[in-house]
Amino acid sequence: MTSARKELFPLVSADVALFSIENGRLVVLLVKRANPPQRGRWALPGDVLKPDRDGSLEDTARRILRDKTGLEVPYLAQVATYSGPDRDPRGWSVSLLFHALVPVDEVPAVAGSKTEAVAWADAAAPGAGLAFDHARHIAAALGKLREKVERHALPLHLLPAKFTLTQLQRTVEAILDRDLEKSAFRRRLKAERSLVEVPGEFERGVQRPAQLYRAADGFEFAV
Amino acid sequence: MTSARKELFPLVSADVALFSIENGRLVVLLVKRANPPQRGRWALPGDVLKPDRDGSLEDTARRILRDKTGLEVPYLAQVATYSGPDRDPRGWSVSLLFHALVPVDEVPAVAGSKTEAVAWADAAAPGAGLAFDHARHIAAALGKLREKVERHALPLHLLPAKFTLTQLQRTVEAILDRDLEKSAFRRRLKAERSLVEVPGEFERGVQRPAQLYRAADGFEFAV
DNA sequence: TCAATAGTGTCTCTTAGACAATATTGA
DNA sequence: TCAATATTGTCTAAGAGACACTATTGA
């Protein structure tokens, strides 16, 4: 039976690269696998499709994140699909990779509150020894994220509801791993409609207060 | 058994939007379905994954094109994955959509040589009444193609091995559905390394001969 | 010579990068 | 007043669009 299944029906699953910002660094969520195969190794959160519970593979991805982190993510999108007989020791498999963004102010909640072992890893260098082909998955998910941001999509889903332009710039810099020119960056933002000022609200510090902004109504993380 | 399969194992398949140029128009290949479901309706060429024969879903896509058209396409890439319980009457299904390009000089061979009913349709208006969600698939595949070309990827796989700059420009215009400025277009090409002159070879007509070019070694259809 | 298209030159406009100058707060 | 950023302005360079001009062939 197992053999028959192997021959005729591939294993279908979803994996999620959940990104956030921690201390100004772009990080990705890993979980320590509690079950075989690859038990004990770090991996992206993932699970097999449950046709009786999931209305789509995107639903599968959302279910995975709910189960592992308790979060409803504000942004989730397909990155790529991987398939073949050798990716998973259980047999012919298809897995759909998603990437998702979670606001920086929810990061502590994720890392702290779970019984399962979860950890944030540097997105650009998640470490060696990951399960399956997940090192490649992370690289692909990051590549897709960078591609969008390079094309001027604003990763507002990584920020709190209200944020300063400098915070946004630091976030974009963390994703692209390079410094941006302040005045050019701000000029670009003004030309768009993605942001709106929150009138009269400022972030205060030991310096001139910074205007707070929020995402415009109907904002989407896309070009 | 069928019911058990429905519950536990989704149907996994691949569909391919094969694009080419016909009389200066961007066209996409449709086949008339010979078997249920949706028998007799026009659809993208597609088939279910055969785990015993396919090394990946990309292999499935190549096999589909080989079977329906006899062609080995020079370019094939993932567009998106669609999934859910209601897309296909046979039950929970996952289908991976690819787009592919075939050179304009192979178009007559495709349309003519097959026993199955195949036809080229206008890619931007493939007509009503397509099977499944394939109208949406075509739109998505075309959107992905346009996105790449907008980002300055050159669709050389749609052209013969040797081509003129005007032929290339017409091809890009067919994809984007708008006219381009000749001098700006050529300036852009010169700045890249994607093309090389074929020394001493020209396309002749009733006008000044046009220099022939070919894709540079290692050319890839990407940004 | 002319029609037809290949190929080039030049102007302008927009946008991005570099960098400097000014603004406003808490300490 | 000063340190520390926020915010704005200005110069320059690169690239894109518009448009016109020159080049070369067959008929």
PDB file of N, CA and C in Angstrom, chain B residues 69-121:
ATOM      1  N   THR B  69       2.598  18.097 -29.376  1.00  0.00           N
ATOM      2  CA  THR B  69       3.141  18.873 -30.494  1.00  0.00           C
ATOM      3  C   THR B  69       4.413  18.276 -31.071  1.00  0.00           C
ATOM      4  N   GLY B  70       5.014  17.336 -30.398  1.00  0.00           N
ATOM      5  CA  GLY B  70       6.272  16.789 -30.881  1.00  0.00           C
ATOM      6  C   GLY B  70       7.470  17.702 -30.650  1.00  0.00           C
ATOM      7  N   LEU B  71       7.248  18.813 -29.971  1.00  0.00           N
ATOM      8  CA  LEU B  71       8.334  19.784 -29.811  1.00  0.00           C
ATOM      9  C   LEU B  71       9.094  19.641 -28.504  1.00  0.00           C
ATOM     10  N   GLU B  72      10.389  19.950 -28.580  1.00  0.00           N
ATOM     11  CA  GLU B  72      11.178  20.209 -27.377  1.00  0.00           C
ATOM     12  C   GLU B  72      11.324  21.724 -27.285  1.00  0.00           C
ATOM     13  N   VAL B  73      10.700  22.320 -26.299  1.00  0.00           N
ATOM     14  CA  VAL B  73      10.727  23.779 -26.237  1.00  0.00           C
ATOM     15  C   VAL B  73      12.031  24.279 -25.627  1.00  0.00           C
ATOM     16  N   PRO B  74      12.510  25.417 -26.112  1.00  0.00           N
ATOM     17  CA  PRO B  74      13.769  25.948 -25.595  1.00  0.00           C
ATOM     18  C   PRO B  74      13.618  26.698 -24.279  1.00  0.00           C
ATOM     19  N   TYR B  75      12.399  27.032 -23.923  1.00  0.00           N
ATOM     20  CA  TYR B  75      12.188  27.780 -22.680  1.00  0.00           C
ATOM     21  C   TYR B  75      10.894  27.336 -22.037  1.00  0.00           C
ATOM     22  N   LEU B  76      10.979  27.029 -20.739  1.00  0.00           N
ATOM     23  CA  LEU B  76       9.810  26.584 -19.977  1.00  0.00           C
ATOM     24  C   LEU B  76      10.018  27.056 -18.554  1.00  0.00           C
ATOM     25  N   ALA B  77       8.995  27.676 -17.979  1.00  0.00           N
ATOM     26  CA  ALA B  77       9.147  28.179 -16.611  1.00  0.00           C
ATOM     27  C   ALA B  77       7.818  28.142 -15.883  1.00  0.00           C
ATOM     28  N   GLN B  78       7.898  28.000 -14.572  1.00  0.00           N
ATOM     29  CA  GLN B  78       6.704  28.020 -13.729  1.00  0.00           C
ATOM     30  C   GLN B  78       6.056  29.392 -13.719  1.00  0.00           C
ATOM     31  N   VAL B  79       4.748  29.394 -13.696  1.00  0.00           N
ATOM     32  CA  VAL B  79       4.021  30.646 -13.541  1.00  0.00           C
ATOM     33  C   VAL B  79       3.382  30.714 -12.163  1.00  0.00           C
ATOM     34  N   ALA B  80       2.607  29.715 -11.818  1.00  0.00           N
ATOM     35  CA  ALA B  80       1.901  29.723 -10.544  1.00  0.00           C
ATOM     36  C   ALA B  80       1.326  28.344 -10.305  1.00  0.00           C
ATOM     37  N   THR B  81       0.814  28.151  -9.110  1.00  0.00           N
ATOM     38  CA  THR B  81       0.179  26.883  -8.771  1.00  0.00           C
ATOM     39  C   THR B  81      -1.236  27.180  -8.291  1.00  0.00           C
ATOM     40  N   TYR B  82      -2.172  26.395  -8.779  1.00  0.00           N
ATOM     41  CA  TYR B  82      -3.571  26.567  -8.403  1.00  0.00           C
ATOM     42  C   TYR B  82      -4.034  25.320  -7.684  1.00  0.00           C
ATOM     43  N   SER B  83      -4.862  25.498  -6.684  1.00  0.00           N
ATOM     44  CA  SER B  83      -5.263  24.338  -5.891  1.00  0.00           C
ATOM     45  C   SER B  83      -6.623  24.569  -5.274  1.00  0.00           C
ATOM     46  N   GLY B  84      -7.288  23.487  -4.935  1.00  0.00           N
ATOM     47  CA  GLY B  84      -8.573  23.598  -4.279  1.00  0.00           C
ATOM     48  C   GLY B  84      -9.481  22.435  -4.618  1.00  0.00           C
ATOM     49  N   PRO B  85     -10.575  22.321  -3.887  1.00  0.00           N
ATOM     50  CA  PRO B  85     -11.476  21.179  -4.078  1.00  0.00           C
ATOM     51  C   PRO B  85     -12.422  21.338  -5.267  1.00  0.00           C
ATOM     52  N   ASP B  86     -12.553  22.535  -5.782  1.00  0.00           N
ATOM     53  CA  ASP B  86     -13.623  22.776  -6.752  1.00  0.00           C
ATOM     54  C   ASP B  86     -13.146  23.092  -8.164  1.00  0.00           C
ATOM     55  N   ARG B  87     -11.854  23.064  -8.388  1.00  0.00           N
ATOM     56  CA  ARG B  87     -11.349  23.434  -9.705  1.00  0.00           C
ATOM     57  C   ARG B  87     -11.651  22.373 -10.738  1.00  0.00           C
ATOM     58  N   ASP B  88     -11.631  21.120 -10.302  1.00  0.00           N
ATOM     59  CA  ASP B  88     -11.762  19.999 -11.219  1.00  0.00           C
ATOM     60  C   ASP B  88     -12.867  19.092 -10.664  1.00  0.00           C
ATOM     61  N   PRO B  89     -13.766  18.646 -11.522  1.00  0.00           N
ATOM     62  CA  PRO B  89     -14.881  17.829 -11.014  1.00  0.00           C
ATOM     63  C   PRO B  89     -14.430  16.509 -10.398  1.00  0.00           C
ATOM     64  N   ARG B  90     -13.195  16.111 -10.670  1.00  0.00           N
ATOM     65  CA  ARG B  90     -12.736  14.839 -10.114  1.00  0.00           C
ATOM     66  C   ARG B  90     -12.330  14.954  -8.649  1.00  0.00           C
ATOM     67  N   GLY B  91     -12.264  16.171  -8.134  1.00  0.00           N
ATOM     68  CA  GLY B  91     -11.956  16.309  -6.709  1.00  0.00           C
ATOM     69  C   GLY B  91     -10.851  17.314  -6.438  1.00  0.00           C
ATOM     70  N   TRP B  92     -10.328  17.236  -5.222  1.00  0.00           N
ATOM     71  CA  TRP B  92      -9.289  18.155  -4.785  1.00  0.00           C
ATOM     72  C   TRP B  92      -8.108  18.069  -5.756  1.00  0.00           C
ATOM     73  N   SER B  93      -7.709  19.212  -6.306  1.00  0.00           N
ATOM     74  CA  SER B  93      -6.676  19.173  -7.334  1.00  0.00           C
ATOM     75  C   SER B  93      -5.635  20.259  -7.125  1.00  0.00           C
ATOM     76  N   VAL B  94      -4.440  19.951  -7.571  1.00  0.00           N
ATOM     77  CA  VAL B  94      -3.329  20.900  -7.580  1.00  0.00           C
ATOM     78  C   VAL B  94      -2.842  20.938  -9.006  1.00  0.00           C
ATOM     79  N   SER B  95      -2.768  22.140  -9.590  1.00  0.00           N
ATOM     80  CA  SER B  95      -2.131  22.122 -10.891  1.00  0.00           C
ATOM     81  C   SER B  95      -1.131  23.235 -11.036  1.00  0.00           C
ATOM     82  N   LEU B  96      -0.025  22.833 -11.603  1.00  0.00           N
ATOM     83  CA  LEU B  96       1.113  23.717 -11.759  1.00  0.00           C
ATOM     84  C   LEU B  96       1.069  24.252 -13.176  1.00  0.00           C
ATOM     85  N   LEU B  97       1.035  25.561 -13.271  1.00  0.00           N
ATOM     86  CA  LEU B  97       0.971  26.197 -14.585  1.00  0.00           C
ATOM     87  C   LEU B  97       2.362  26.625 -15.033  1.00  0.00           C
ATOM     88  N   PHE B  98       2.689  26.277 -16.275  1.00  0.00           N
ATOM     89  CA  PHE B  98       3.955  26.691 -16.880  1.00  0.00           C
ATOM     90  C   PHE B  98       3.662  27.583 -18.073  1.00  0.00           C
ATOM     91  N   HIS B  99       4.633  28.401 -18.432  1.00  0.00           N
ATOM     92  CA  HIS B  99       4.565  28.989 -19.754  1.00  0.00           C
ATOM     93  C   HIS B  99       5.841  28.617 -20.503  1.00  0.00           C
ATOM     94  N   ALA B 100       5.691  28.531 -21.815  1.00  0.00           N
ATOM     95  CA  ALA B 100       6.805  28.100 -22.652  1.00  0.00           C
ATOM     96  C   ALA B 100       6.787  28.925 -23.923  1.00  0.00           C
ATOM     97  N   LEU B 101       7.947  28.984 -24.567  1.00  0.00           N
ATOM     98  CA  LEU B 101       8.065  29.748 -25.812  1.00  0.00           C
ATOM     99  C   LEU B 101       8.565  28.828 -26.918  1.00  0.00           C
ATOM    100  N   VAL B 102       8.011  29.008 -28.098  1.00  0.00           N
ATOM    101  CA  VAL B 102       8.481  28.225 -29.234  1.00  0.00           C
ATOM    102  C   VAL B 102       8.730  29.190 -30.392  1.00  0.00           C
ATOM    103  N   PRO B 103       9.823  28.992 -31.119  1.00  0.00           N
ATOM    104  CA  PRO B 103      10.186  29.946 -32.165  1.00  0.00           C
ATOM    105  C   PRO B 103       9.123  30.039 -33.246  1.00  0.00           C
ATOM    106  N   VAL B 104       8.976  31.218 -33.768  1.00  0.00           N
ATOM    107  CA  VAL B 104       7.945  31.485 -34.767  1.00  0.00           C
ATOM    108  C   VAL B 104       8.075  30.560 -35.975  1.00  0.00           C
ATOM    109  N   ASP B 105       9.282  30.148 -36.321  1.00  0.00           N
ATOM    110  CA  ASP B 105       9.415  29.324 -37.515  1.00  0.00           C
ATOM    111  C   ASP B 105       9.005  27.871 -37.295  1.00  0.00           C
ATOM    112  N   GLU B 106       8.616  27.522 -36.059  1.00  0.00           N
ATOM    113  CA  GLU B 106       8.121  26.171 -35.835  1.00  0.00           C
ATOM    114  C   GLU B 106       6.602  26.128 -35.697  1.00  0.00           C
ATOM    115  N   VAL B 107       5.978  27.272 -35.790  1.00  0.00           N
ATOM    116  CA  VAL B 107       4.528  27.330 -35.615  1.00  0.00           C
ATOM    117  C   VAL B 107       3.771  26.508 -36.655  1.00  0.00           C
ATOM    118  N   PRO B 108       4.085  26.609 -37.929  1.00  0.00           N
ATOM    119  CA  PRO B 108       3.312  25.834 -38.908  1.00  0.00           C
ATOM    120  C   PRO B 108       3.394  24.335 -38.614  1.00  0.00           C
ATOM    121  N   ALA B 109       4.571  23.857 -38.230  1.00  0.00           N
ATOM    122  CA  ALA B 109       4.740  22.441 -37.922  1.00  0.00           C
ATOM    123  C   ALA B 109       3.795  21.997 -36.814  1.00  0.00           C
ATOM    124  N   VAL B 110       3.658  22.818 -35.795  1.00  0.00           N
ATOM    125  CA  VAL B 110       2.789  22.448 -34.688  1.00  0.00           C
ATOM    126  C   VAL B 110       1.341  22.356 -35.124  1.00  0.00           C
ATOM    127  N   ALA B 111       0.880  23.395 -35.761  1.00  0.00           N
ATOM    128  CA  ALA B 111      -0.542  23.441 -36.095  1.00  0.00           C
ATOM    129  C   ALA B 111      -0.902  22.371 -37.107  1.00  0.00           C
ATOM    130  N   GLY B 112       0.032  21.989 -37.947  1.00  0.00           N
ATOM    131  CA  GLY B 112      -0.322  21.097 -39.029  1.00  0.00           C
ATOM    132  C   GLY B 112      -0.223  19.609 -38.753  1.00  0.00           C
ATOM    133  N   SER B 113       0.731  19.198 -37.927  1.00  0.00           N
ATOM    134  CA  SER B 113       1.158  17.806 -37.988  1.00  0.00           C
ATOM    135  C   SER B 113       0.463  16.850 -37.022  1.00  0.00           C
ATOM    136  N   LYS B 114      -0.493  17.305 -36.318  1.00  0.00           N
ATOM    137  CA  LYS B 114      -1.008  16.456 -35.259  1.00  0.00           C
ATOM    138  C   LYS B 114      -2.365  15.849 -35.593  1.00  0.00           C
ATOM    139  N   THR B 115      -2.587  14.699 -35.024  1.00  0.00           N
ATOM    140  CA  THR B 115      -3.895  14.067 -35.201  1.00  0.00           C
ATOM    141  C   THR B 115      -4.914  14.719 -34.264  1.00  0.00           C
ATOM    142  N   GLU B 116      -4.467  15.099 -33.057  1.00  0.00           N
ATOM    143  CA  GLU B 116      -5.378  15.778 -32.148  1.00  0.00           C
ATOM    144  C   GLU B 116      -5.680  17.178 -32.648  1.00  0.00           C
ATOM    145  N   ALA B 117      -6.799  17.690 -32.255  1.00  0.00           N
ATOM    146  CA  ALA B 117      -7.146  19.050 -32.650  1.00  0.00           C
ATOM    147  C   ALA B 117      -6.376  20.049 -31.801  1.00  0.00           C
ATOM    148  N   VAL B 118      -5.508  20.796 -32.448  1.00  0.00           N
ATOM    149  CA  VAL B 118      -4.786  21.850 -31.767  1.00  0.00           C
ATOM    150  C   VAL B 118      -4.937  23.122 -32.588  1.00  0.00           C
ATOM    151  N   ALA B 119      -4.881  24.267 -31.907  1.00  0.00           N
ATOM    152  CA  ALA B 119      -5.018  25.526 -32.636  1.00  0.00           C
ATOM    153  C   ALA B 119      -4.323  26.631 -31.870  1.00  0.00           C
ATOM    154  N   TRP B 120      -3.851  27.615 -32.613  1.00  0.00           N
ATOM    155  CA  TRP B 120      -3.279  28.792 -31.982  1.00  0.00           C
ATOM    156  C   TRP B 120      -4.367  29.832 -31.802  1.00  0.00           C
ATOM    157  N   ALA B 121      -4.453  30.400 -30.601  1.00  0.00           N
ATOM    158  CA  ALA B 121      -5.441  31.432 -30.330  1.00  0.00           C
ATOM    159  C   ALA B 121      -4.723  32.712 -29.925  1.00  0.00           C
TER     160      ALA B 121
END
